[in-house]
Each structure stands twice: as C-alpha cells, then as structure tokens.
Tab-separated table of C-alpha atoms and ligand atoms in Angstrom:
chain	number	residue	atom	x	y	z
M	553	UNK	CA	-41.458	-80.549	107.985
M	554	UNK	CA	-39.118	-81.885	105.402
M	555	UNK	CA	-41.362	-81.597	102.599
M	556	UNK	CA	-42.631	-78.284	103.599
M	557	UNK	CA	-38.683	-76.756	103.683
M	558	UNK	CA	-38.287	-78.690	100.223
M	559	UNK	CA	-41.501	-77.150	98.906
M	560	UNK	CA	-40.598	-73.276	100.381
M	561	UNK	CA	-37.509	-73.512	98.378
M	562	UNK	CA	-38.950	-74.277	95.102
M	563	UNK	CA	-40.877	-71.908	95.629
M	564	UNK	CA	-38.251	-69.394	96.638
M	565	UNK	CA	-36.542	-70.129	93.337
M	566	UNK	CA	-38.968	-69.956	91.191
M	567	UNK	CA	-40.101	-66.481	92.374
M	568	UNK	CA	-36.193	-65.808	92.251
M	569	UNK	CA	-36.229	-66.368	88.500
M	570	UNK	CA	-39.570	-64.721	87.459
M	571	UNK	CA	-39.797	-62.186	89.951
M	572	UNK	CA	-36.678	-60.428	91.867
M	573	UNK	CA	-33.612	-60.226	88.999
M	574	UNK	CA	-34.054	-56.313	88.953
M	575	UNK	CA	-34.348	-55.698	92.392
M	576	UNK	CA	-30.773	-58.392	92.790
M	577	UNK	CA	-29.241	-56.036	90.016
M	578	UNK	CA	-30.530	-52.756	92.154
M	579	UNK	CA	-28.984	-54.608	95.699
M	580	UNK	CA	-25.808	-55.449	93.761
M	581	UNK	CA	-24.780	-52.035	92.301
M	582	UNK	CA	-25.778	-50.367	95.436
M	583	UNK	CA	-22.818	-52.645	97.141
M	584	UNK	CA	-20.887	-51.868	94.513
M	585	UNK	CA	-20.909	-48.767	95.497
M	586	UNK	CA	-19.838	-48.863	98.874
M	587	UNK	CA	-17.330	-51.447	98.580
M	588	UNK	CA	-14.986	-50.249	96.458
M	589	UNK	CA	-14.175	-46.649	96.187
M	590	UNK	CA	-12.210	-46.439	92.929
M	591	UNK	CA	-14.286	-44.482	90.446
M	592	UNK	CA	-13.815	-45.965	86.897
M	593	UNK	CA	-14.410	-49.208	87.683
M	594	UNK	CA	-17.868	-49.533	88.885
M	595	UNK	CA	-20.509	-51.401	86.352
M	596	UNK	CA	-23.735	-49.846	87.589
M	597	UNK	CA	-25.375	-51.446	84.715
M	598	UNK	CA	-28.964	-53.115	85.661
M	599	UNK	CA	-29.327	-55.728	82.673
M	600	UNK	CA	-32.220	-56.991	84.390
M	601	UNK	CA	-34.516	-54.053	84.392
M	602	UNK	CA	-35.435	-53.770	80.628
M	603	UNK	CA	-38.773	-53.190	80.259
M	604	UNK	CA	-38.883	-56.802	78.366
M	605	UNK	CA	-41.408	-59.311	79.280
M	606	UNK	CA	-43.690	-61.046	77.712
M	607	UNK	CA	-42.890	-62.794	73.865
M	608	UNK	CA	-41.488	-59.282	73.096
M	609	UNK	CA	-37.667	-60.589	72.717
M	610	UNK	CA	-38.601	-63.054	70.014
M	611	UNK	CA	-40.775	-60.520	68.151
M	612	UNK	CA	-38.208	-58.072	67.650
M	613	UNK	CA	-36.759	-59.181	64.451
M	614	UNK	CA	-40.097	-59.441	62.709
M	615	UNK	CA	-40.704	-55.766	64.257
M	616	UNK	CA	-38.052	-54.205	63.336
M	617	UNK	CA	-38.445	-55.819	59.514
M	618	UNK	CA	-41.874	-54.659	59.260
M	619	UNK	CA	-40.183	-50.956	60.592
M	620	UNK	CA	-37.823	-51.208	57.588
M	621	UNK	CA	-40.695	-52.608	55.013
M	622	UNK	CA	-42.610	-48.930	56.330
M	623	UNK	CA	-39.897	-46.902	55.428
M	624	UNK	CA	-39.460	-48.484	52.012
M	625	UNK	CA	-43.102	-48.146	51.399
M	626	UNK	CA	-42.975	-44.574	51.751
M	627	UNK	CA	-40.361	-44.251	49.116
M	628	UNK	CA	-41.935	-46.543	46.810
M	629	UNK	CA	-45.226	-44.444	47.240
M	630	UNK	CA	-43.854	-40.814	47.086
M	631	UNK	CA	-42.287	-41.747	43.799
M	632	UNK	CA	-45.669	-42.831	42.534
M	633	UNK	CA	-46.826	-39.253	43.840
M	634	UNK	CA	-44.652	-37.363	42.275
M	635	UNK	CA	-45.015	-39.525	38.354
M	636	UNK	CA	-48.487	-38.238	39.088
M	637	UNK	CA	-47.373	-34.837	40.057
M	638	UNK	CA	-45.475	-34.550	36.507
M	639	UNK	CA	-47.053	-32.355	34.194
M	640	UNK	CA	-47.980	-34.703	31.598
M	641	UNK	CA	-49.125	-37.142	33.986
M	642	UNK	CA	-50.847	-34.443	35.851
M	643	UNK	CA	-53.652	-36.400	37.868
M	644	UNK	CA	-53.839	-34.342	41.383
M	645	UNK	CA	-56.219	-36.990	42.721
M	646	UNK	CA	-53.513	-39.639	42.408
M	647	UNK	CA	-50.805	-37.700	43.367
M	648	UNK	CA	-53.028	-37.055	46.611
M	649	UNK	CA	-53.585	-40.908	47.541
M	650	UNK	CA	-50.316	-41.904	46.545
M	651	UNK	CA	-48.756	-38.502	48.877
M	652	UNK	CA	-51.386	-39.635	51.625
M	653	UNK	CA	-50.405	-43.100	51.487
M	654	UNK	CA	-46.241	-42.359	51.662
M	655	UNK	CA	-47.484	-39.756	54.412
M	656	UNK	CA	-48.984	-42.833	56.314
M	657	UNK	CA	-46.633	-45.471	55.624
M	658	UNK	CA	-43.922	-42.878	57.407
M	659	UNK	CA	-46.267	-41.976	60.192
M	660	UNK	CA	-46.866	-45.553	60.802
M	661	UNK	CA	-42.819	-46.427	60.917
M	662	UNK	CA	-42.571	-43.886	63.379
M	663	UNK	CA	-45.009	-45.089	65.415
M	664	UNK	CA	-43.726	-48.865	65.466
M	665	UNK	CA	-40.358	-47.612	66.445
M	666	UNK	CA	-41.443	-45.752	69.642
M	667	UNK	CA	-43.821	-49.059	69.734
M	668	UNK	CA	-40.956	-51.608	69.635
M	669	UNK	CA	-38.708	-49.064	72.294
M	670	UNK	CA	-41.819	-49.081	75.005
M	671	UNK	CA	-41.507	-53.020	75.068
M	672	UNK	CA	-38.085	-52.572	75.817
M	673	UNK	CA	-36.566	-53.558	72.278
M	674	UNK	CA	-34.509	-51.388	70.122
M	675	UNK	CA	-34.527	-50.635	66.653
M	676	UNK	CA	-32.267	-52.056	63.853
M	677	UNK	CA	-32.774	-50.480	60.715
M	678	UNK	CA	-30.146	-52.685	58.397
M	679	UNK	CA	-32.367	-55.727	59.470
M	680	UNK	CA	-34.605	-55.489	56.018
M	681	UNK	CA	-36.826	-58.406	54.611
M	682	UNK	CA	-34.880	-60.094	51.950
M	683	UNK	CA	-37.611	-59.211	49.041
M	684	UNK	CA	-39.162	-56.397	50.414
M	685	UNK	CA	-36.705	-54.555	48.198
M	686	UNK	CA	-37.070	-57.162	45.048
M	687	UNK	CA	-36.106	-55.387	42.515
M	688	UNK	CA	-33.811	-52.047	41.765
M	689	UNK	CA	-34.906	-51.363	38.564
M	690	UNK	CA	-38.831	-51.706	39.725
M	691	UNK	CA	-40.826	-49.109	38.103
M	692	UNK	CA	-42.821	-46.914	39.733
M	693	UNK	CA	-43.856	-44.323	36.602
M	694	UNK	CA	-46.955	-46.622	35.957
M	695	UNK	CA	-50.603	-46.136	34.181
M	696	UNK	CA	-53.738	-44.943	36.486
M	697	UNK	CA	-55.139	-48.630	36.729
M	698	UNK	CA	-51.640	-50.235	37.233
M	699	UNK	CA	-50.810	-48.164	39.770
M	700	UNK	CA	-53.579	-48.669	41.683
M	701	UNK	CA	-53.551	-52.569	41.604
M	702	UNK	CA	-49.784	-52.278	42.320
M	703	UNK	CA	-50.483	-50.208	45.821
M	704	UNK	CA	-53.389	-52.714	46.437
M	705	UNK	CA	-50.792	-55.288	46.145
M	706	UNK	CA	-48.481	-53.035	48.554
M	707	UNK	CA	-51.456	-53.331	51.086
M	708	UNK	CA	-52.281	-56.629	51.243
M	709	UNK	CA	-48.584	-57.314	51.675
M	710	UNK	CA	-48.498	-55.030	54.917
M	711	UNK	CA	-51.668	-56.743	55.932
M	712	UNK	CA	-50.474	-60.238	55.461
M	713	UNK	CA	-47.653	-59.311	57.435
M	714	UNK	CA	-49.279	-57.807	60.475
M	715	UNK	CA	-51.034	-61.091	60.912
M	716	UNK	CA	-48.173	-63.060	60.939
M	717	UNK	CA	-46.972	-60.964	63.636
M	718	UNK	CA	-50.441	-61.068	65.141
M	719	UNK	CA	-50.137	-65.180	65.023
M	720	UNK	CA	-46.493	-65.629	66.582
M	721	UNK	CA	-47.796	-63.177	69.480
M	722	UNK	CA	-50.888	-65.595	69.932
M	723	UNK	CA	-49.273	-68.642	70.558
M	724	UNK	CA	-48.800	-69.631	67.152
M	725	UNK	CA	-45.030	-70.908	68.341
M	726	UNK	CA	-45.306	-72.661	71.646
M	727	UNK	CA	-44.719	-70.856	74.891
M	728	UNK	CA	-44.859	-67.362	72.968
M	729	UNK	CA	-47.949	-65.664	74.365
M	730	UNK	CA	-48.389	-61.667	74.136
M	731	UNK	CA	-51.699	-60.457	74.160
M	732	UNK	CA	-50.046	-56.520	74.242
M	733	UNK	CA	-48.760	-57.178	70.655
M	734	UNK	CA	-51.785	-58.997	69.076
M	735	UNK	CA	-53.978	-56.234	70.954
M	736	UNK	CA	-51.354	-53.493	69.259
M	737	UNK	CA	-51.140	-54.971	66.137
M	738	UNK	CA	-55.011	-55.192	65.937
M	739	UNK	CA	-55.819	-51.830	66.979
M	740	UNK	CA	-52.984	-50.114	64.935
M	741	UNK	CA	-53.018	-51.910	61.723
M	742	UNK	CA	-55.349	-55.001	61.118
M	743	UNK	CA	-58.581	-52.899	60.886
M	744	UNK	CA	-56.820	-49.756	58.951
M	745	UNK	CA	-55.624	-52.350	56.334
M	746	UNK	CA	-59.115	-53.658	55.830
M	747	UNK	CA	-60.106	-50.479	55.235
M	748	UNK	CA	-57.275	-49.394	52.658
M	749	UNK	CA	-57.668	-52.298	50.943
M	750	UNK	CA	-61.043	-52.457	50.475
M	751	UNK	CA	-61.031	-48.920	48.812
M	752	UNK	CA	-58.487	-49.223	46.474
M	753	UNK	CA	-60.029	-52.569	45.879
M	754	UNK	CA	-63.045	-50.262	44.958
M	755	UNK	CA	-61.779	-48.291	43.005
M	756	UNK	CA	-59.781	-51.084	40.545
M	757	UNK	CA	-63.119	-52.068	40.165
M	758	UNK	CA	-64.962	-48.687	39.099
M	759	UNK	CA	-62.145	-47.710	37.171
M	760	UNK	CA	-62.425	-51.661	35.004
M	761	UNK	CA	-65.638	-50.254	34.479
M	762	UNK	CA	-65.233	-47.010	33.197
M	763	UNK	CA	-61.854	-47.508	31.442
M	764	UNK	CA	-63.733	-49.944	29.107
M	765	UNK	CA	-66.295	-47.111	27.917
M	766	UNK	CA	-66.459	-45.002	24.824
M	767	UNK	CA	-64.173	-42.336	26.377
M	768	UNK	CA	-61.506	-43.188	28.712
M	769	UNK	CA	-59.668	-40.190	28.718
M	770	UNK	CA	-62.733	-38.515	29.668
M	771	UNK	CA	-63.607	-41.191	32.026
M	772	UNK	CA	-60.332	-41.088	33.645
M	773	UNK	CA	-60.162	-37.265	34.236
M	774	UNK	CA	-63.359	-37.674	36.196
M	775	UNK	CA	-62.282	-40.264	37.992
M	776	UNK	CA	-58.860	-38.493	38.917
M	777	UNK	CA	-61.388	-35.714	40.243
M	778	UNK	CA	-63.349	-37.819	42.481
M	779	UNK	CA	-60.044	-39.333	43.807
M	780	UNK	CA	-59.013	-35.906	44.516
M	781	UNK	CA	-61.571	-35.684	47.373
M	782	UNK	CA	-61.035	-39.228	48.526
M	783	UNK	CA	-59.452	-39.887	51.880
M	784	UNK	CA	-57.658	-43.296	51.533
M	785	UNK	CA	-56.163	-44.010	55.018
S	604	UNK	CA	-75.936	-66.287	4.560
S	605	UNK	CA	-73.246	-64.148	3.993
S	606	UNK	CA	-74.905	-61.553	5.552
S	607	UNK	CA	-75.232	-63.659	8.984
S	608	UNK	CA	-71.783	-64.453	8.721
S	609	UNK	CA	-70.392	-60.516	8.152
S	610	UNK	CA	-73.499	-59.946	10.971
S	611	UNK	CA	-71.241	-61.977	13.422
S	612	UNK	CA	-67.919	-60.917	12.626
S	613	UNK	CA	-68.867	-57.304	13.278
S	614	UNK	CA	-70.763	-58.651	16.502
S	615	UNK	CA	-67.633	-60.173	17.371
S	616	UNK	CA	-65.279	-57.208	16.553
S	617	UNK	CA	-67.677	-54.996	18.939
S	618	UNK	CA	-67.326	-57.596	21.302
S	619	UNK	CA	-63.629	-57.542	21.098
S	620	UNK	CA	-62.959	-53.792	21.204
S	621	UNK	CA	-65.286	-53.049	23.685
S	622	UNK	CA	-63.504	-55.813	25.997
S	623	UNK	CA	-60.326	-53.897	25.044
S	624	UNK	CA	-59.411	-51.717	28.119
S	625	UNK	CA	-57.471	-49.027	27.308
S	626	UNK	CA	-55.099	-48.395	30.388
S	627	UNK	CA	-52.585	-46.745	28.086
S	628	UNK	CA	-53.127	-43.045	26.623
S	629	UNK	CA	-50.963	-41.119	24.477
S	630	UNK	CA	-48.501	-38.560	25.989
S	631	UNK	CA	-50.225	-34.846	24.994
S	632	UNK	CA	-48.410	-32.666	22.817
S	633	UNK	CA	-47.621	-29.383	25.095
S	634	UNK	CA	-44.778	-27.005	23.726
S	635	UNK	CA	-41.922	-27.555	25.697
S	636	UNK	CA	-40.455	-23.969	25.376
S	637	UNK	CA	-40.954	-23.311	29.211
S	638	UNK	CA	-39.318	-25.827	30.889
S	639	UNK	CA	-35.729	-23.789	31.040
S	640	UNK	CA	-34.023	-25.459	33.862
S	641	UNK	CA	-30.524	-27.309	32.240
S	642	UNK	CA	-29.136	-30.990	33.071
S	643	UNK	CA	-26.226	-30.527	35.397
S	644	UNK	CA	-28.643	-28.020	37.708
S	645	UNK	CA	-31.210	-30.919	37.717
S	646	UNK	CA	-29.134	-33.419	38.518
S	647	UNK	CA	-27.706	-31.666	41.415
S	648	UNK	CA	-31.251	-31.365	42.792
S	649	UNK	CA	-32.338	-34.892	41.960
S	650	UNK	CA	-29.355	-36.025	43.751
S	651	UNK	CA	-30.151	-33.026	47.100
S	652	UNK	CA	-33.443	-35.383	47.265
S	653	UNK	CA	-31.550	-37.942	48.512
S	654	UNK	CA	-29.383	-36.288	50.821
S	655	UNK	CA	-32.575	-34.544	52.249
S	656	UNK	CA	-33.707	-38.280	52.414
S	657	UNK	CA	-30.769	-39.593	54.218
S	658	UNK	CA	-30.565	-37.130	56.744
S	659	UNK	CA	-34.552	-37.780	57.602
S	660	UNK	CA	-33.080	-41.451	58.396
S	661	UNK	CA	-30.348	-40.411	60.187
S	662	UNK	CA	-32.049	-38.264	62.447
S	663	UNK	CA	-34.822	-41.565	62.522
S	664	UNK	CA	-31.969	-43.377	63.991
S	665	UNK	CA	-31.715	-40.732	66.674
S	666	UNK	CA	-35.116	-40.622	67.884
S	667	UNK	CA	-35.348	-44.762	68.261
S	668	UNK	CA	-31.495	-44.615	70.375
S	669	UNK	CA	-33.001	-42.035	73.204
S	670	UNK	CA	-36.483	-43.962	73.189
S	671	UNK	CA	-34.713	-47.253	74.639
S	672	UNK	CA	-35.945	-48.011	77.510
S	673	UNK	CA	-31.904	-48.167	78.929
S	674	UNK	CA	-31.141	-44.634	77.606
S	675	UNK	CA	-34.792	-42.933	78.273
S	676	UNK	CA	-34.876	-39.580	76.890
S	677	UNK	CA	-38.006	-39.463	75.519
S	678	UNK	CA	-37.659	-35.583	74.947
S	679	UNK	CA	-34.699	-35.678	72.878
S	680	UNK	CA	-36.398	-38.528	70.848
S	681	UNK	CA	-38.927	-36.390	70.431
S	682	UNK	CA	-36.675	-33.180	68.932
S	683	UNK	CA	-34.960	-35.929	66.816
S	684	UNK	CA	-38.430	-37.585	65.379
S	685	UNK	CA	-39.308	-34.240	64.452
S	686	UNK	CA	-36.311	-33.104	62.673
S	687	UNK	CA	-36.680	-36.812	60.776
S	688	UNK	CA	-40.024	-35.504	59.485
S	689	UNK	CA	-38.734	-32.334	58.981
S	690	UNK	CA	-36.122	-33.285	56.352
S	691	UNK	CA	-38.425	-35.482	54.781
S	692	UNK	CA	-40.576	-32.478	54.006
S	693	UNK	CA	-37.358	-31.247	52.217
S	694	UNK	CA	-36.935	-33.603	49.946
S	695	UNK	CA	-41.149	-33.523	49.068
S	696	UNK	CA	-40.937	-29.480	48.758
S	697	UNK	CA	-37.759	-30.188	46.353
S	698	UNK	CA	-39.645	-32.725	44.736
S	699	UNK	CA	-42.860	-30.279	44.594
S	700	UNK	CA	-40.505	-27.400	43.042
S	701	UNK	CA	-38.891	-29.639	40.524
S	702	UNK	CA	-42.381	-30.967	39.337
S	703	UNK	CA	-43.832	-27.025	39.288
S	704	UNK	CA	-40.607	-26.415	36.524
S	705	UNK	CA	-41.920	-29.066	34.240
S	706	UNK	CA	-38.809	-31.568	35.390
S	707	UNK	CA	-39.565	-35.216	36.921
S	708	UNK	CA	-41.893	-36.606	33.575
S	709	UNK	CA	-39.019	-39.690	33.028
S	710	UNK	CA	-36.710	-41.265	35.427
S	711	UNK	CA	-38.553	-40.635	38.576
S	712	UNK	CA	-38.332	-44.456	39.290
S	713	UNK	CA	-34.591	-43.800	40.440
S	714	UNK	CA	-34.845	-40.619	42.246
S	715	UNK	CA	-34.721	-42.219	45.659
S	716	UNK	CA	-33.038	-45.268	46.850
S	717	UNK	CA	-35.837	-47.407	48.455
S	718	UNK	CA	-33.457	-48.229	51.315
S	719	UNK	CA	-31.658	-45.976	53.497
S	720	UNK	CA	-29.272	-47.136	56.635
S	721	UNK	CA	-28.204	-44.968	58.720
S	722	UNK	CA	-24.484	-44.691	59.357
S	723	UNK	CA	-24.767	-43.994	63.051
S	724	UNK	CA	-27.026	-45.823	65.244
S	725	UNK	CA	-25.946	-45.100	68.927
S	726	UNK	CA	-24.852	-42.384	70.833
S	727	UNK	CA	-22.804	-41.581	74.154
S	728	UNK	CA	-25.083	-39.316	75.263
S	729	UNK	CA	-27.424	-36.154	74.083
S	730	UNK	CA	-25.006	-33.845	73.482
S	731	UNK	CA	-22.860	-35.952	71.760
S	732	UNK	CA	-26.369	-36.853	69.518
S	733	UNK	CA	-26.490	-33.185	69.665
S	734	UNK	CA	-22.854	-32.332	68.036
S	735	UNK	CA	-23.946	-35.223	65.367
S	736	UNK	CA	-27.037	-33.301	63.938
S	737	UNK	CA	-24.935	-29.872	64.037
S	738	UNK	CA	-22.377	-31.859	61.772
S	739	UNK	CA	-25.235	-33.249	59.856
S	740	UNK	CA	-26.580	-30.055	58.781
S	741	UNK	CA	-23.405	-28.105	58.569
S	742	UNK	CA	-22.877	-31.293	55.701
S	743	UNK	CA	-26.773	-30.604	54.069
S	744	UNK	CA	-25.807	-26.509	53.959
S	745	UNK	CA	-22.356	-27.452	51.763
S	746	UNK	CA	-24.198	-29.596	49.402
S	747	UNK	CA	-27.251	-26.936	49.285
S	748	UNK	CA	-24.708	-24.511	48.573
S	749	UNK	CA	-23.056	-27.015	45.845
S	750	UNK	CA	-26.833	-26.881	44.351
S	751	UNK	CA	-26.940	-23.172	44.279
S	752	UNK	CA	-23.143	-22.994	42.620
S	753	UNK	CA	-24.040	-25.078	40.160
S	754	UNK	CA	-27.620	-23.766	39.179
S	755	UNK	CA	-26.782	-20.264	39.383
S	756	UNK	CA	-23.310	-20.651	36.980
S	757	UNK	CA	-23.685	-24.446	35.589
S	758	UNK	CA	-20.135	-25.422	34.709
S	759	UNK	CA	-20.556	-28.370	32.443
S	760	UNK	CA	-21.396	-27.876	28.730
S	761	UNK	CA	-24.728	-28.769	29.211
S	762	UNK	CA	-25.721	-25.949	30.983
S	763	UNK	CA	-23.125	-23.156	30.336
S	764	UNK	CA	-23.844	-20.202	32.087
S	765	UNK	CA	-27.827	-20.653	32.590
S	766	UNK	CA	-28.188	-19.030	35.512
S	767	UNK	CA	-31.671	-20.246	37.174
S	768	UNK	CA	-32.952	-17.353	39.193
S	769	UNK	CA	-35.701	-17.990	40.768
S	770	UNK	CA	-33.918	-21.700	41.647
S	771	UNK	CA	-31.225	-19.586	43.861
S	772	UNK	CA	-33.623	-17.620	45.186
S	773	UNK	CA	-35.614	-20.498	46.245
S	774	UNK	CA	-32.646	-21.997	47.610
S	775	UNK	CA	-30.972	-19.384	49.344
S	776	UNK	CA	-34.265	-17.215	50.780
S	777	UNK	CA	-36.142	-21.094	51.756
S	778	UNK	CA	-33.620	-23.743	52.262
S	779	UNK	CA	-30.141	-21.831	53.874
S	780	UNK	CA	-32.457	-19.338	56.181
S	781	UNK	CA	-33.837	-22.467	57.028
S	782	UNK	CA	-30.745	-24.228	57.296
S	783	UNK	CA	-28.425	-21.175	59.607
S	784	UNK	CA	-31.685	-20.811	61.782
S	785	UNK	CA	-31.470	-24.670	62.115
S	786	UNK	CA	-27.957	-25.034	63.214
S	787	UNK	CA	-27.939	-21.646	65.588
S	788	UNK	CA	-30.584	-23.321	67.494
S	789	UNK	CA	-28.388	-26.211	67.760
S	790	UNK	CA	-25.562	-24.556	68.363
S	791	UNK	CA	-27.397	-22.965	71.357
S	792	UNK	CA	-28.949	-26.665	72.428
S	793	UNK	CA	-25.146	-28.052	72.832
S	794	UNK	CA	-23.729	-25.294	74.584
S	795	UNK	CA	-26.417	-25.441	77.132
S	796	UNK	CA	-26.343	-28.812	77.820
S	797	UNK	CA	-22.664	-28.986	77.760
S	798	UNK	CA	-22.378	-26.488	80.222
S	799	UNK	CA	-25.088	-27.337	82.568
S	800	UNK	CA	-23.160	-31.305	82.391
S	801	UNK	CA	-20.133	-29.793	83.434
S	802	UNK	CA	-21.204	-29.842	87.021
S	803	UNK	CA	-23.980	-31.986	86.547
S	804	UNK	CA	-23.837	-34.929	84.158
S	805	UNK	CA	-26.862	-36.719	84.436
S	806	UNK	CA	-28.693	-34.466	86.176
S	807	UNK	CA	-28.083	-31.877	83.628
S	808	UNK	CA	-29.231	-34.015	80.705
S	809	UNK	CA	-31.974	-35.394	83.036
S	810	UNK	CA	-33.363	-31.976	83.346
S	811	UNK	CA	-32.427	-30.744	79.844
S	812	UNK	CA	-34.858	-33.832	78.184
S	813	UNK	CA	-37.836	-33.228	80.516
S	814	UNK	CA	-37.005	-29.140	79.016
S	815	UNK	CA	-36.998	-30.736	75.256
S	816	UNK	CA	-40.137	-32.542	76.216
S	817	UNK	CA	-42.259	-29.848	77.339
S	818	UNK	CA	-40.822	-27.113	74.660
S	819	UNK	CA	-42.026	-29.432	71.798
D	696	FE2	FE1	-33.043	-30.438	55.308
C-alpha cells in the first residue's frame, strides 16, 4: 500500500512538471483575482502558457541568426541587381535572377519570423552571425561569371546552414529532439536550396564554356537572354 | 627542325589563349550627354534608399512583436508585414528610377548598409505600434520632401540651380500622394482604435485585429 502511495506520487509530480504548469498559472491568476481587490497590482501574467515545447527554446538563437543572415542576403543581392540594371552593365537576365533571388531571400525572412513566433519564440534582429557581414567594403559591382559563382557561394552558405539547424533539431545535441523543425526546415528550405544551387551551378558551367569561345561578348549577350527567361527559385 | 619547333610554339600559344577566359570586357563608349541629373540631387536619393530601407525593417520589427504568441495579434502583424514589403518596394522603384537616368554605373556596392536594426522592437499595445508608424512616415515625408528641395533648386555648387523636373514630379505625383494617403489611413486606424479602447481595452483591440485580419 506503501509502495503504491510512493509510486502515485511520482507519478503525480512528474505529470505536475510536464503536464499542468499552464493550467496552475490559469488557477493562480483566477485567485488573484478574487482575493485582492486593488486594481494595479494584479500580475495576470501566465509565463507558463507559451506555445514553447519541444527543442524550440534552444533553437532560437540559431533561428533568429539565420532571420538576420536572410535579410542581409537580400541586400547583398539587390545590389547585384541593380550593377546589372546600370546601363553599361545592362544584362536584364541578371538583373532578373539577382531581383528574384533578393525577392526570395526577403520572402523567406518573413516567413521564418512568423515561423520562429508560432513556436512560441520571438524575434531578435541585432542577434547577427559574426561573419555573415565579413566585410564592409565587399564588392558587389562584379563580372557576369563572378557574380554568379559568388551567389552560388551565397547558396551553399544558406544551405549549409539549414542543416545545421536541421542536425541540432535531430538529436544532434543530446536530449534536443524536434521533429517540427527538421520537418520545417526540410520542407521550406533543404530541397529549394538543392534546387538553386544546382542551377546556378549550371549555369557557371555553360557560361566556362562559352566564355572561352571566339566571341564572348556575343556569347555572353545570349546567355544574358536565356537567363532572362530563367526562373531561379 | 625549326619548323617543328615554331609548329609547337604556335600550338602552344593557341592552347594558351584559347584556355584564356575572358570574364572581363571593356566598358562601351556611349555619349554621356543624357545623363543630366547633378551630384547633390543624387546623393540625396542614394541616401532616401536607405531610409526607405530602414523603415521596411522597422515596420519588420512590428509584424514579429504582434506575432508572439504572448501578444497575438496576428492581424496587426499582418498590416505591419505588409507595410515592411511595401517600403522595400520604395527603395527598388527609387533604385529602378535612378538606374532609368543613367545614375548607379559606380558605387552601387555602398548604396545600402547590409545590416539594418531596428530602433524599436516592442510595443505597449497596437495603437501605440500604431502612433509609431504615423511618426515613421510623417519622418519618410520630411526627408522625401528634403529630396524634392534639393533636386528641384540644388544648393551646393555642384548642382546650382538644375532643377530636375521630371525627378519632382516623380516625387511629388508617386511618392507624397503615396505618402498623405498612407498616413490619413493611419491617422483614421488610431483614432478608431483609440476610441473604441476607451471603453473597451482589450476587447476593442481584440476586435479591431480580427477587423485588420479580414480587411487584408
Ligand atoms: Fe516609403
């Protein structure tokens, strides 16, 4: 009878600390509000009802960096746009993957925010990755080829990155398991990236090729056009 | 024998230059009689990219404070998300109209600060998110205005007197409609809300977000 009382109360308190802390919080701030009747007073907060659970709490930081590493993306990739956009430059079918790519890179940072706020975290923009941002005076005004192996760079970067998130949701650290961010991560970004990269992987290639030909100012205007009608995310 | 030998060194040179890529092309020679628009006007736009650019963050910071799961207005996140996209369209249709007057061929690398932080990054409540945009954009009409001021009657020597028609014209018929539409509707949002919290604080807000939500 002993053991059974013993073993009910373990029980009790382990259920206690998994299962009932928002429902105390709801009980407590409902007393709250009958006991005392002065009106500033009152802390009706419910700290226990986030919508945290899971590994999400030590996933934030790396989150909320890869937020930041978005938004700097999109910067970095506009101004590559717009060189393209010049009128000497004047390649439309660069401007266009570069524009798409900036387009996607901000789309994407949205989307991780409202991501990160459903798993109960909050954003912190001024937590950036050390060298995301390596250099100020990094050039972005760069030649057709260069500037394509510089955003396939860019991409594997993001990719690299998503797995690392992917492997500290899987258990990769002990006791941090969360199959809703590996599943997230793999549906929003691991297969995209393959994608991505494979293309602009592609096109360093064809473009090799055709700069080392007879005509390379020919070679690259037709290559501009074809890019023009590309889709690269 | 000489022959072989001259054979191979022209092999080789074909070899060579044909393994040569060339990434790197000459710069065209294009009269640059048409691109009229003068320094101090240019930078004043350059540096309106940025502003555009900051607000887009600030407003960024908005929409992730009313998705928390604690402060759960998900249609006020949604206005503010928006308006973060929306001002980053600003600074690409500035970009776009710079570009179209033959400006932006050097120095583009520093036209935009590859990290922005937004000042603000929590809020008492909507309205008070609410008053914080009107400010916002009451701050992004003065410095459009600065831009007009100085491309319509450019004070520095650089520019003297080049006024840049169709610049002002762009500014004032695109951007400020834009901009006074903007900041009546807001106007209108806050006193709303602020007069249906009078009576009703969080029911008020409660029912102005699900309003936001379905409007958008
Ligand atoms: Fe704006």
């Amino acid at each position: 009878m002993k053991l059974l009382f013993v073993c009910c109360t373990i029980l009790a308190a382990a259920f206690a600390a998994t299962g009932d802390e928002c429902y105390k919080d709801s009980v407590r701030v409902c007393k709250s509000v009958l006991k005392d009747n002065k009106k500033d007073k009152k802390d009706f907060s419910l700290p226990s009802c986030s919508a945290k659970y899971g590994a999400i709490l030590e996933m934030l930081p790396e989150l909320q960096q890869y937020v930041n590493s978005h938004i700097t993306r999109n910067f970095e990739y506009m101004l590559m746009a717009t060189h393209y956009g010049n009128y000497e430059k004047s390649r439309e079918g660069f401007e266009k993957i570069f524009m798409d790519l900036s387009d996607s890179k901000w789309d994407t940072a949205i989307d991780l925010i409202k991501y990160i706020t459903k798993r109960g975290g909050e954003m912190k923009f001024d937590n950036i990755k050390a060298d995301t941002v390596n250099d100020e005076n990094a050039s972005y005004e760069l030649y057709e080829l260069n500037s394509l192996a510089k955003a396939l760079d860019m991409e594997k970067e993001l990719a690299e990155r998503a797995h690392l998130i992917h492997g500290q949701a899987t258990r990769r650290r002990e006791n941090l398991h969360d199959p809703e961010v590996s599943s997230y991560i793999e549906n929003k970004f691991v297969h995209h990236h393959a994608e991505t990269i494979r293309k602009l992987s592609g096109y360093t290639s064809d473009l090799t090729s055709l700069l080392s030909g007879p005509d390379s100012s020919l070679a690259l205007y037709i290559f501009d056009d074809y890019l023009k009608k590309q889709s690269i995310v | 024998m000489k022959v072989i030998i001259s054979v191979i060194v022209i092999l080789a040179f074909v070899a060579t230059s044909s393994a040569n890529l060339q990434c790197e092309h000459a710069k065209p020679n294009i009269p640059t009689e048409w691109i009229d628009m003068v320094k101090p006007c240019v930078k004043k736009m350059r540096a309106q990219i940025q502003t555009e650019l900051e607000a887009s963050i600030q407003y960024l910071a908005m929409g992730a404070h009313f998705s928390r799961d604690k402060i759960n207005r998900p249609g006020f996140a949604k206005f503010f998300f928006q308006a973060a996209s929306e001002e980053r369209q600003h600074a690409l249709k500035l970009i776009s109209y710079l570009l179209m007057r033959g400006e932006l061929t050097s120095n583009v690398s520093k036209l935009i600060k590859k990290t922005i932080v937004p000042p603000i990054v929590s809020w008492t409540s909507g309205v008070d998110a609410l008053k914080d945009a009107l400010r916002l954009e009451a701050k992004v009409t003065k410095d459009i205005r600065g831009v007009i001021e100085e491309c319509e009657d450019p004070k520095e020597e650089e520019g003297n007197g080049y006024n840049d028609y169709h610049l002002v014209d762009h500014l004032t018929g695109e951007f400020l409609e834009e901009q006074y539409k903007g900041q009546r509707e807001l106007a209108g949002k806050i006193s709303n809300l602020e007069k249906m919290m009078d009576e009703h604080k969080a029911l008020g807000e409660f029912m102005f977000d699900k309003k936001l939500l379905d409007e958008l």
